[in-house]
Amino acid sequence: MTPSRHVTVRIDLNRVVQNAQRIAARTRVEVYAVVKADAYGLGAQQTARALADVVHGFYVFSVPEAIEAGLHDLTGKKLIVLDASQEATVEICRQYRLRPAVWSVQRALDLREARPILCLDTGMQRFACSPDQADQVLEAGNCDEAFTHAVRLEQVEQLVQVLGGKGLRLHAAGSALLDHPTAWLDAVRPGLALYENAVHVSTHLAEARSSNRPAGYSGFVVPRHGLILAGYSNGIRQAMCLINGTPRRVLEVGMQSTFVELGEKDKPGDQVILLGDGLTLPIAAGQVARPHELLLRLCASGVRCYR
Ligand SMILES: *Cc1c(COP(=O)(O)O)cnc(C)c1O
């Protein structure tokens, strides 16, 4: 995807910090900030620097993500890495202060000196060990911590049932389980919830037209429509936008332009908000995309700036 120079992506790091503080105050457990995939598009480096004094640790998907963002220098905090491609070695983990997740006896043995963290499979069926192998992996890695990737409470219950009472630090909850105190355990691992209301994405109407004839590839008919200069090559893929304070439908996304529905008075040059100012991720996404995917796409769709 290429950023459109017509789209402005404003990232409010203060809001990210406030989101983290609110989660910490509410749960009263440690918060590990998920900054994988360049912090969902907000920028891992900038986000981690902003959060360094607020959270207890960070979680990334891969070793290169952690190294490239310089997380070890920036934060001085615990860095959990999933390491699905086995790039983590004891030396690398020590050098970059990474705590690798493990889910096989062999990897746990190999990484024993890097203080590995067990990842238990409670239904996701990826990057995790089955409950009947958990004890062996724990022992092989001499683990003092374990987690599961959970989106439902039953999964948290299974983690506790299999690994509770062994003196392990346990965590499970991402954003989807922050409303459930029984999911908080010893720490929470939010991604999306940290970034909510922290990104504002906007562009301007390049054209506006009133017409009762079919338009675009799909032949949509609306009384008035407009064009913005960003399309699916820039990552645009959504249901709604906001023009002059009114939520408007995205009618058709093209390669480098997108048709939006307009009101009578909307005119070229008017601001079109793709995210922010009350247009939140689930509304912007509608049935079109998951909020995670939309955030990532929108952050990449234009020129990123920070405040
Ligand atoms: C991505 C991820 C999270 C965060 O998920 P959100 O829904 O963005 O909060 C938590 N845990 C693991 C293991 C993940 O991979």
XYZ file of C-alpha atoms and ligand atoms in Angstrom:
322
model
C 0.000 0.000 0.000
C 1.205 3.508 -0.842
C 0.304 6.442 1.375
C -1.804 9.049 -0.391
C -0.330 12.529 -0.104
C -3.906 13.780 0.120
C -4.553 11.962 3.398
C -3.377 13.234 6.785
C -2.930 10.782 9.670
C -2.649 12.556 13.019
C -1.577 10.421 15.958
C -2.234 11.603 19.490
C 0.320 9.885 21.711
C -1.123 11.572 24.818
C -4.332 9.714 24.169
C -2.447 6.423 23.906
C -0.850 7.177 27.278
C -4.227 8.066 28.797
C -5.760 4.865 27.441
C -2.970 2.849 29.061
C -3.314 4.733 32.351
C -7.051 4.133 32.380
C -6.593 0.415 31.752
C -3.971 0.201 34.518
C -6.162 2.111 36.994
C -9.164 -0.006 36.230
C -7.575 -3.446 36.245
C -4.881 -2.755 38.868
C -2.689 -5.388 37.240
C 0.377 -4.989 35.054
C -0.207 -3.778 31.503
C 1.810 -5.178 28.612
C 1.326 -2.931 25.597
C 0.961 -4.806 22.325
C 3.059 -2.893 19.772
C 3.278 -5.567 17.071
C 2.854 -4.550 13.410
C 4.400 -1.116 14.083
C 1.893 -0.581 16.901
C -1.030 -1.303 14.561
C 0.274 1.414 12.253
C 0.755 4.167 14.861
C 4.529 3.583 14.970
C 6.091 1.131 17.427
C 9.004 3.383 18.240
C 6.924 6.477 18.974
C 4.296 4.504 20.854
C 6.783 2.579 22.959
C 8.663 5.744 23.864
C 5.417 7.400 24.950
C 4.349 4.369 26.993
C 7.716 3.495 28.528
C 6.904 4.971 31.945
C 3.283 3.857 31.982
C 3.263 0.140 31.187
C 5.155 -2.809 32.642
C 6.176 -4.339 29.361
C 5.620 -4.714 25.670
C 4.566 -7.526 23.387
C 5.649 -7.943 19.758
C 5.200 -10.688 17.211
C 8.730 -11.029 15.897
C 12.345 -10.463 16.898
C 13.063 -8.010 14.023
C 10.080 -5.899 15.112
C 11.605 -5.485 18.555
C 15.105 -4.807 17.267
C 14.099 -2.391 14.482
C 11.991 -0.300 16.826
C 14.876 -0.317 19.335
C 12.494 -1.328 22.097
C 15.257 -2.494 24.464
C 16.950 0.922 24.449
C 13.765 2.938 24.396
C 11.877 1.368 27.231
C 14.017 -0.646 29.647
C 10.916 -2.784 30.155
C 10.091 -6.434 29.714
C 9.685 -7.363 26.043
C 7.688 -10.452 25.174
C 8.220 -11.806 21.674
C 6.181 -14.548 20.066
C 9.018 -15.601 17.764
C 7.105 -17.921 15.441
C 9.980 -18.131 12.966
C 12.593 -19.147 15.548
C 14.787 -16.094 15.105
C 15.241 -15.837 18.841
C 18.367 -17.395 20.281
C 19.560 -17.097 23.856
C 22.199 -14.586 22.711
C 19.719 -12.419 20.806
C 17.245 -12.530 23.661
C 19.898 -11.468 26.138
C 21.235 -8.729 23.908
C 17.796 -7.244 23.270
C 16.267 -8.244 26.622
C 13.554 -10.327 24.988
C 11.439 -12.933 26.747
C 10.498 -15.485 24.058
C 7.197 -17.332 24.039
C 7.599 -21.096 23.705
C 5.212 -23.952 23.022
C 7.399 -26.993 22.402
C 9.737 -28.892 24.692
C 12.625 -28.445 22.276
C 12.297 -24.665 22.003
C 11.805 -24.396 25.745
C 15.044 -26.312 26.288
C 16.926 -24.268 23.681
C 15.769 -20.990 25.204
C 15.849 -22.020 28.851
C 18.526 -19.420 29.634
C 16.412 -16.677 28.068
C 13.591 -17.067 30.618
C 10.957 -18.254 28.134
C 7.224 -17.802 28.672
C 4.847 -20.680 27.972
C 2.019 -20.026 25.511
C -0.928 -22.355 26.115
C -3.422 -23.265 23.417
C -6.955 -22.656 24.611
C -8.592 -22.795 21.222
C -6.676 -20.515 18.871
C -4.687 -23.494 17.532
C -1.572 -21.552 16.648
C 1.728 -20.669 18.352
C 0.744 -22.531 21.497
C 1.095 -25.849 23.278
C -1.741 -28.212 24.056
C -2.762 -28.518 27.714
C -1.457 -32.095 27.977
C 2.070 -30.924 27.043
C 2.110 -27.851 29.253
C 3.882 -29.418 32.230
C 6.682 -30.785 30.070
C 7.251 -27.438 28.345
C 7.149 -25.579 31.658
C 9.782 -27.853 33.084
C 11.964 -27.787 29.974
C 11.984 -23.987 29.964
C 11.991 -23.550 33.735
C 9.152 -21.089 33.046
C 7.756 -18.751 35.691
C 5.150 -17.199 33.427
C 2.468 -18.386 30.996
C -0.208 -16.866 28.811
C -2.861 -17.706 26.299
C -4.271 -15.754 23.381
C -7.886 -15.463 24.445
C -10.964 -13.698 23.165
C -13.516 -15.622 25.250
C -13.828 -16.146 28.993
C -13.846 -19.952 28.665
C -10.295 -19.684 27.333
C -9.156 -17.762 30.395
C -10.842 -20.359 32.596
C -8.968 -23.100 30.806
C -5.632 -21.310 31.308
C -6.322 -21.064 35.033
C -7.564 -24.624 35.231
C -4.455 -26.031 33.517
C -1.781 -23.726 34.953
C -3.259 -22.093 38.063
C -1.840 -22.864 41.496
C 1.681 -23.503 40.174
C 3.081 -20.122 41.194
C 3.194 -18.922 37.604
C 2.461 -15.365 36.490
C -0.553 -15.756 34.183
C -2.087 -13.486 31.585
C -4.729 -13.787 28.902
C -6.790 -10.658 28.282
C -6.386 -8.521 25.181
C -8.796 -5.697 24.414
C -11.756 -8.027 23.966
C -11.671 -9.159 27.626
C -10.886 -5.883 29.403
C -14.486 -5.637 30.608
C -14.206 -8.955 32.462
C -12.382 -8.771 35.807
C -11.980 -12.553 35.952
C -9.850 -12.337 32.788
C -7.346 -9.870 34.214
C -5.282 -12.398 36.222
C -1.718 -11.051 36.779
C -1.499 -8.824 33.709
C -3.440 -7.658 30.651
C -2.138 -7.384 27.084
C -4.187 -4.809 25.172
C -3.444 -3.662 21.656
C -6.480 -2.040 20.051
C -7.768 -0.547 23.325
C -4.554 1.474 23.642
C -5.058 3.057 20.252
C -8.749 3.899 20.451
C -9.530 7.553 19.712
C -5.819 8.254 19.238
C -5.834 8.417 15.444
C -7.454 11.051 13.265
C -7.461 10.441 9.516
C -8.774 13.018 7.096
C -8.707 14.178 3.514
C -10.640 16.670 1.383
C -13.383 16.384 -1.191
C -11.772 16.631 -4.604
C -15.065 16.700 -6.522
C -18.765 16.901 -5.791
C -21.598 16.178 -8.195
C -25.372 15.983 -8.196
C -26.672 13.320 -10.566
C -29.587 10.933 -10.971
C -27.665 8.624 -13.345
C -25.765 5.467 -12.370
C -22.142 6.220 -11.419
C -18.891 4.363 -10.764
C -18.112 0.726 -11.577
C -21.072 -0.511 -9.629
C -23.581 1.938 -11.106
C -24.733 3.319 -7.767
C -27.402 6.006 -7.862
C -27.518 8.708 -5.173
C -28.676 12.337 -5.426
C -25.207 13.720 -4.733
C -21.780 12.105 -4.520
C -18.163 13.172 -4.129
C -14.650 11.902 -4.711
C -11.647 11.671 -2.421
C -8.135 11.066 -3.739
C -7.332 7.810 -1.957
C -8.464 4.290 -2.748
C -7.688 0.674 -2.076
C -4.082 1.099 -3.237
C -3.776 3.439 -0.240
C -5.512 0.987 2.073
C -8.954 2.558 2.041
C -11.612 0.002 2.796
C -14.476 1.115 4.924
C -18.162 1.747 5.363
C -18.582 5.280 6.700
C -16.927 8.688 6.763
C -17.833 12.020 8.316
C -18.416 15.158 6.197
C -19.367 18.499 7.760
C -20.468 16.700 10.909
C -22.717 14.167 9.177
C -21.916 10.444 8.876
C -21.878 9.539 5.175
C -21.686 6.216 3.355
C -18.593 5.222 1.421
C -20.167 4.196 -1.875
C -17.356 2.634 -3.872
C -13.624 2.292 -3.265
C -11.486 2.442 -6.423
C -7.757 2.030 -6.947
C -6.757 5.620 -6.093
C -10.068 7.358 -5.498
C -13.230 6.682 -3.542
C -16.842 7.748 -4.019
C -18.667 9.004 -0.949
C -22.283 10.010 -0.481
C -22.828 13.759 -0.002
C -25.461 16.095 1.335
C -26.762 19.014 -0.701
C -24.334 21.547 0.718
C -21.122 19.508 0.719
C -18.640 20.955 -1.766
C -15.087 20.457 -3.081
C -12.461 21.281 -0.472
C -14.623 20.196 2.473
C -12.898 17.981 4.987
C -13.696 14.260 4.873
C -12.936 12.431 8.113
C -12.161 8.739 7.753
C -11.447 8.195 11.455
C -11.793 10.381 14.550
C -14.028 13.272 15.648
C -16.655 10.812 16.829
C -16.263 8.392 13.937
C -14.942 5.413 15.852
C -13.415 2.241 14.501
C -16.429 -0.099 14.654
C -18.655 2.486 12.944
C -16.082 3.349 10.305
C -15.526 -0.345 9.642
C -19.151 -1.472 9.618
C -19.320 -4.921 8.108
C -16.454 -4.117 5.747
C -13.400 -4.822 7.880
C -12.359 -5.727 11.415
C -11.445 -2.670 13.508
C -7.856 -3.960 13.797
C -7.519 -4.194 10.046
C -9.125 -0.825 9.424
C -6.851 0.934 11.927
C -3.769 -0.560 10.301
C -4.951 0.377 6.819
C -5.960 3.915 7.750
C -2.685 4.624 9.552
C -0.843 3.545 6.398
C -3.141 5.414 4.022
C -1.569 8.849 4.346
C 1.147 11.021 5.788
C 1.648 10.271 9.502
C 2.232 13.106 11.964
C 2.381 13.211 15.766
C 1.183 15.559 18.454
C -2.381 -9.086 19.151
C -2.395 -9.752 20.456
C -3.020 -9.160 21.565
C -3.766 -7.839 21.513
O -5.015 -7.965 20.874
P -6.034 -6.718 20.864
O -7.312 -7.302 20.421
O -5.502 -5.738 19.866
O -6.056 -6.159 22.226
C -2.924 -9.808 22.786
N -2.289 -10.993 22.897
C -1.702 -11.593 21.851
C -1.029 -12.899 22.056
C -1.741 -11.012 20.596
O -1.148 -11.613 19.559
